[in-house]
mmCIF file of C-alpha atoms in Angstrom:
data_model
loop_
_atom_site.group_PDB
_atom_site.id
_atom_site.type_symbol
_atom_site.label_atom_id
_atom_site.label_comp_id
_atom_site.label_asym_id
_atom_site.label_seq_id
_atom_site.Cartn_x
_atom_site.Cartn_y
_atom_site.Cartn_z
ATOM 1 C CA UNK B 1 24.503 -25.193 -24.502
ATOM 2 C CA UNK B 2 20.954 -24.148 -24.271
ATOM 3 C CA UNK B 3 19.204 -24.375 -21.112
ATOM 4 C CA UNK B 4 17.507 -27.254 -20.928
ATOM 5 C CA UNK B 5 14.386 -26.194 -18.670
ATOM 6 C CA UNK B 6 13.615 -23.252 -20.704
ATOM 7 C CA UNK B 7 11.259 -24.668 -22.767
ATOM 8 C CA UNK B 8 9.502 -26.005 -18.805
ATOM 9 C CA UNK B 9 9.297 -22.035 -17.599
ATOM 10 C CA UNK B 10 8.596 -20.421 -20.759
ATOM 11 C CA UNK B 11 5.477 -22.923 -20.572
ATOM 12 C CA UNK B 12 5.175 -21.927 -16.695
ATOM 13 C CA UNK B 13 5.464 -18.339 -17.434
ATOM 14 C CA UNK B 14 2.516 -18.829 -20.422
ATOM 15 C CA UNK B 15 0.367 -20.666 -17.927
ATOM 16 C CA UNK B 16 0.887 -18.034 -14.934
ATOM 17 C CA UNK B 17 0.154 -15.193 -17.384
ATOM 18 C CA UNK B 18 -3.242 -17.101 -18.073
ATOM 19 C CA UNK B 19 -4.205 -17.430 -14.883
ATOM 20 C CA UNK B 20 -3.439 -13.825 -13.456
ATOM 21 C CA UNK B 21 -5.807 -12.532 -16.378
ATOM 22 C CA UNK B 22 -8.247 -14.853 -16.094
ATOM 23 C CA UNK B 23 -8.285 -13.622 -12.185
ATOM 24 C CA UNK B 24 -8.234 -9.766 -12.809
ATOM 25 C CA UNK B 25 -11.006 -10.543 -15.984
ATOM 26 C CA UNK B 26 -13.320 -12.863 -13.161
ATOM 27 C CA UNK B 27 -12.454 -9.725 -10.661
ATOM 28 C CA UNK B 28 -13.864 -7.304 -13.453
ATOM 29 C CA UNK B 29 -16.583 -9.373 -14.225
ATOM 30 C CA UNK B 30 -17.384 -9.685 -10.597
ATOM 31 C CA UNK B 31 -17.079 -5.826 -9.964
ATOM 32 C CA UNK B 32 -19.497 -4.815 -12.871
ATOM 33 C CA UNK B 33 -22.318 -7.342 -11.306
ATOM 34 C CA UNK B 34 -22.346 -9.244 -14.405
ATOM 35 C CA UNK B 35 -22.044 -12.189 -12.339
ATOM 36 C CA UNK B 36 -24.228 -12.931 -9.328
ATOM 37 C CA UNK B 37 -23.123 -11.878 -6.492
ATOM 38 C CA UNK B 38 -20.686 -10.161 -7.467
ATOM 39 C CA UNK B 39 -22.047 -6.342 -7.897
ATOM 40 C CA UNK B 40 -20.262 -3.627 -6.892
ATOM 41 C CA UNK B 41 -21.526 -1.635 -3.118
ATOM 42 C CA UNK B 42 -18.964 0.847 -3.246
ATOM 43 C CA UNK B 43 -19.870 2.463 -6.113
ATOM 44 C CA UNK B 44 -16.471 4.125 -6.830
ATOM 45 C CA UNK B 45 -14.517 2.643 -10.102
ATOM 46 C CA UNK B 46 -11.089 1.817 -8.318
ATOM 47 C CA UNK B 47 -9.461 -0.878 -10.162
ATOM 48 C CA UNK B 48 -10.343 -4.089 -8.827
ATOM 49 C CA UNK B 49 -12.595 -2.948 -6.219
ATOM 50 C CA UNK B 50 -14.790 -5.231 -3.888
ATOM 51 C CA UNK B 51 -17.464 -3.976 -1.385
ATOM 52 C CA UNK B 52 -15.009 -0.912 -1.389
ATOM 53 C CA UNK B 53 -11.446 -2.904 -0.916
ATOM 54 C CA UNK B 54 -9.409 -3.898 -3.831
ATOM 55 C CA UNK B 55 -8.422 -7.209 -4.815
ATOM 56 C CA UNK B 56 -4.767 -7.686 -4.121
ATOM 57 C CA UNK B 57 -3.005 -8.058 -7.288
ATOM 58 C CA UNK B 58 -6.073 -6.541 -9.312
ATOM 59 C CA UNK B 59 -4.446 -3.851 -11.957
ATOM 60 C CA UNK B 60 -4.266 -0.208 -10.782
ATOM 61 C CA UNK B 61 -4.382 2.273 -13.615
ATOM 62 C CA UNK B 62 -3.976 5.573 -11.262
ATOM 63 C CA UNK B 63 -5.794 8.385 -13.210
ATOM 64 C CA UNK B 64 -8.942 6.461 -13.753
ATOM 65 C CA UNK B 65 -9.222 6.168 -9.360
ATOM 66 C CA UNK B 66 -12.049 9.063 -8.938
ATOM 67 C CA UNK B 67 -12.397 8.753 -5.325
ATOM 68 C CA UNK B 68 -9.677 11.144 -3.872
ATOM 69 C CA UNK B 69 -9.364 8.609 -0.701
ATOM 70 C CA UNK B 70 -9.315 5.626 -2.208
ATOM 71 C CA UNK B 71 -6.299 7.015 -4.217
ATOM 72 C CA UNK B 72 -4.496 8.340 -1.280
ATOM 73 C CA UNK B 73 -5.054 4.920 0.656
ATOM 74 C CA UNK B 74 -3.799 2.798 -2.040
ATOM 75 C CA UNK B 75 -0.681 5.030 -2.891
ATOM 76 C CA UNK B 76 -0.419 4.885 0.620
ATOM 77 C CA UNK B 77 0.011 1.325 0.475
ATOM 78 C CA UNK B 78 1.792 1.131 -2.599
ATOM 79 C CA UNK B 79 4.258 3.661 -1.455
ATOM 80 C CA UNK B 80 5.079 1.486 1.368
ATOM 81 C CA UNK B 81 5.780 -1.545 -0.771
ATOM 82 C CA UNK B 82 8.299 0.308 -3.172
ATOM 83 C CA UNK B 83 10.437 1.712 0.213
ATOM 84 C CA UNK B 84 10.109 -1.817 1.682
ATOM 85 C CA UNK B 85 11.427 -3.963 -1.696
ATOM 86 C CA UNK B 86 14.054 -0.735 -2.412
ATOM 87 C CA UNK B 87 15.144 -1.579 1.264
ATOM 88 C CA UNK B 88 14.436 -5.590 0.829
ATOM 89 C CA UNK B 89 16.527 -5.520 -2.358
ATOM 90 C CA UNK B 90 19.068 -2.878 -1.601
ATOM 91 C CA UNK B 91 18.684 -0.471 -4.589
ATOM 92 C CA UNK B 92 20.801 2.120 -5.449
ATOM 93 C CA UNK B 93 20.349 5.697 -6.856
ATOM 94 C CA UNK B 94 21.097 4.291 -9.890
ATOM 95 C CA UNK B 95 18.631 1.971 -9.288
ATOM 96 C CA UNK B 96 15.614 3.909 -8.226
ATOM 97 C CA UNK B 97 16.970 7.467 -7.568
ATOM 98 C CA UNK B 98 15.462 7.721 -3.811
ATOM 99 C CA UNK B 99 14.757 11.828 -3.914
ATOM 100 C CA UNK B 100 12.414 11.526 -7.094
ATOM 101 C CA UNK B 101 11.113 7.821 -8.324
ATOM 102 C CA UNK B 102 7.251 9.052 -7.915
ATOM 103 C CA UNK B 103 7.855 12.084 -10.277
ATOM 104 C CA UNK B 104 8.514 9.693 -13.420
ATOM 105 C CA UNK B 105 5.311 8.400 -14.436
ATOM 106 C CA UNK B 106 6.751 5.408 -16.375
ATOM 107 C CA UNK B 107 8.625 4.541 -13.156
ATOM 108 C CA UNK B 108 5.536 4.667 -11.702
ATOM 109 C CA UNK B 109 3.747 2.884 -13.901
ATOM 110 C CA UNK B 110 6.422 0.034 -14.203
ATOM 111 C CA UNK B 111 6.618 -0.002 -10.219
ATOM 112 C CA UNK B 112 2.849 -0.533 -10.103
ATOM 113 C CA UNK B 113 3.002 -3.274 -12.055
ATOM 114 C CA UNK B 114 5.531 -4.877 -10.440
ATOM 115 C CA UNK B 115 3.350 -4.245 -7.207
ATOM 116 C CA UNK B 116 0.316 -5.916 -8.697
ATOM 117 C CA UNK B 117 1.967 -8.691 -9.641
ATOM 118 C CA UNK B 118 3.665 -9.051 -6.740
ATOM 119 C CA UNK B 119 0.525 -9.440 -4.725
ATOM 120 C CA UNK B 120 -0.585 -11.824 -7.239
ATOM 121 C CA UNK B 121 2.050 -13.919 -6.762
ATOM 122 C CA UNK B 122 2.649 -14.490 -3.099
ATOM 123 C CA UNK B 123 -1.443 -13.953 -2.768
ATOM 124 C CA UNK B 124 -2.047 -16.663 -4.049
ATOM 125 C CA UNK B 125 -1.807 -19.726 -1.308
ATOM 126 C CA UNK B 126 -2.287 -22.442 -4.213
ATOM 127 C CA UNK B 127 0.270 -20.967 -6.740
ATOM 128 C CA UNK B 128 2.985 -24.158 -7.153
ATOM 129 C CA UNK B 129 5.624 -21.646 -6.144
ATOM 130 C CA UNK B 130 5.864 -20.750 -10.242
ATOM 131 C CA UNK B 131 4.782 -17.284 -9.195
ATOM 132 C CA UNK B 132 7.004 -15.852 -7.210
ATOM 133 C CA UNK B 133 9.858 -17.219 -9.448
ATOM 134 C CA UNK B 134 8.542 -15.620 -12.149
ATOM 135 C CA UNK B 135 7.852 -12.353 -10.113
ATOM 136 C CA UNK B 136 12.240 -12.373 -9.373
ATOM 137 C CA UNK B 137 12.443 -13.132 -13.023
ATOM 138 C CA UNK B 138 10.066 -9.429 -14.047
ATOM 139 C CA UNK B 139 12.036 -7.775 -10.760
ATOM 140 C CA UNK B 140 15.211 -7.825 -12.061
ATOM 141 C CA UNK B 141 14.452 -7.364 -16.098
ATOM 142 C CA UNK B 142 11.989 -3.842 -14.424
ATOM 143 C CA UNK B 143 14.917 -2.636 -12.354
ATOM 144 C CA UNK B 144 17.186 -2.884 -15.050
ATOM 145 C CA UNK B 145 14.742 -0.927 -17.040
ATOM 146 C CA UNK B 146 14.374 1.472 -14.276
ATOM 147 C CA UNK B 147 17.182 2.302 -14.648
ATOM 148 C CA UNK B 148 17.958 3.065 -18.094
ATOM 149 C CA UNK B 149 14.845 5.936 -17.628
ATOM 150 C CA UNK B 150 16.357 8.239 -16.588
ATOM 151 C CA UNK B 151 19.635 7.923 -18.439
ATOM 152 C CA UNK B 152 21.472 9.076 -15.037
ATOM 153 C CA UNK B 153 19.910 12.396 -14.704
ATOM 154 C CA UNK B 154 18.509 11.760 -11.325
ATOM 155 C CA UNK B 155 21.117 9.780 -9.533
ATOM 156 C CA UNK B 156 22.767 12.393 -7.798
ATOM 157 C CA UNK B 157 20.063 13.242 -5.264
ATOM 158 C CA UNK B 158 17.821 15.650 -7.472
ATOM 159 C CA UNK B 159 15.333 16.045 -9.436
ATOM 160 C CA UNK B 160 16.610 16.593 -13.058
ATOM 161 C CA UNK B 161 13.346 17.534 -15.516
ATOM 162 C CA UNK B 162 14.096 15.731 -19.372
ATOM 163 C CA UNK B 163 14.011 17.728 -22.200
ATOM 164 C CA UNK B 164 11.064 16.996 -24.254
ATOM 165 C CA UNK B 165 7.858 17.763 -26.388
ATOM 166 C CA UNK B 166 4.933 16.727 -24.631
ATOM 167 C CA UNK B 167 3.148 14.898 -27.688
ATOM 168 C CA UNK B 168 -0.620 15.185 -25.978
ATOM 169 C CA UNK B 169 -0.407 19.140 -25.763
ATOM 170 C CA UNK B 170 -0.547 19.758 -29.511
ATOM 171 C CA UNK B 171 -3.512 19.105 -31.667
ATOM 172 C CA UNK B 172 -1.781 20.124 -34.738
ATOM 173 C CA UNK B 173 0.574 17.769 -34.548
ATOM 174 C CA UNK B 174 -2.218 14.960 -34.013
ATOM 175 C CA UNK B 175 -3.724 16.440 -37.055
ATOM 176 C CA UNK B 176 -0.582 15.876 -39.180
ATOM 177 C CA UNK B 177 -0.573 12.371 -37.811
ATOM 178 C CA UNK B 178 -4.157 11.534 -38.872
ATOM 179 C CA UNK B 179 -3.761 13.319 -41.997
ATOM 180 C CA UNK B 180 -0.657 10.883 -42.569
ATOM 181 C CA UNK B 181 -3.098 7.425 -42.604
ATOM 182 C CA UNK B 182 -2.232 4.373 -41.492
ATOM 183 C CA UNK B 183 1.055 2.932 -43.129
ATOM 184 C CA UNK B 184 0.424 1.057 -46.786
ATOM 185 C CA UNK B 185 -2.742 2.382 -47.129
ATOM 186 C CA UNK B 186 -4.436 5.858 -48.101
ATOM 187 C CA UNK B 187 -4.782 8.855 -46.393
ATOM 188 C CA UNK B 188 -7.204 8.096 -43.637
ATOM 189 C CA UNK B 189 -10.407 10.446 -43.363
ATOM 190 C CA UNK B 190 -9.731 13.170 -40.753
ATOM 191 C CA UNK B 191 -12.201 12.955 -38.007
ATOM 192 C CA UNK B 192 -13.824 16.491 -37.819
ATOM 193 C CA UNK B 193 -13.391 18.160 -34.207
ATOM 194 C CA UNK B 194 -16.920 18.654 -32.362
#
């Protein structure tokens, strides 16, 4: 028998999504000074950034953070939350192998997100407790995830490199690939390198 709230937090879920980008575009919008009183003083481009402090549960896209401390002060922080919720929610190695989660840059990237939206969610004082429900909900589906990445090569306490082609390393091969076009249609004009 199918749930019969579903159709109540898929709508909840919809709504929440809405409102966390309409935050983090506001946030931008803010940032860039294209609303009043809202230009930037720190003149660094972290993510999210306010009169040099981010805004808790702004996104946090790690290579495009230029300042050096700003970086180190929010993976500072960050850092800190993934030990605390690892601790909070008892992971295992299998989990989140302990001796190498900040090595995997998907890991990373899917921790991150977990951390921004965390901060969204119990931010927010006038959230009607949707939020943080729906935070549990993309917890457990990302540690499940988590978990699949590495296919148990790091769960035995080290660091175990995959075997693979690094795609970005190789401008043949993106050459081939442009050369290919875009599917149902004709060969797509090969931008000429400058």
């Amino acid at each position: 028998m199918p749930d019969p709230l579903a159709p109540l937090f898929e709508a909840l879920e919809s709504i929440n999504n809405e409102l966390t980008a309409f935050a983090a575009r506001l946030a931008r919008l803010e940032n860039s000074g294209s609303i009043p009183g809202g230009s930037r003083k720190d003149g660094g481009d972290a993510a999210g950034a306010v009169e040099g402090h981010r805004v808790a549960g702004a996104p946090v896209v790690w290579h495009r953070i230029e300042d050096e401390e700003a970086r180190a002060a929010l993976w500072a922080e960050f850092t800190s939350w993934v030990i605390q919720m690892a601790d909070t929610y008892e992971l295992t190695t299998e989990q989140l192998p302990h001796s190498c989660w900040w090595e995997h840059g998907s890991v990373v990237a899917e921790l991150t997100a977990l951390w921004t939206g965390w901060e969204s969610s119990y931010g927010n004082e006038e959230d009607a407790a949707a939020g943080p429900y729906l935070w549990h909900d993309a917890w457990s589906r990302a540690v499940e995830r988590i978990g699949r990445m590495w296919l148990g090569e790091c769960t035995n306490g080290y660091h175990q490199q995959k075997s693979r082609t690094m795609w970005g390393t190789d401008p043949a091969y993106r050459q081939k690939v442009l050369q290919a076009g875009a599917p149902g249609g004709r060969s797509a004009p090969v931008p000429k390198a400058a």
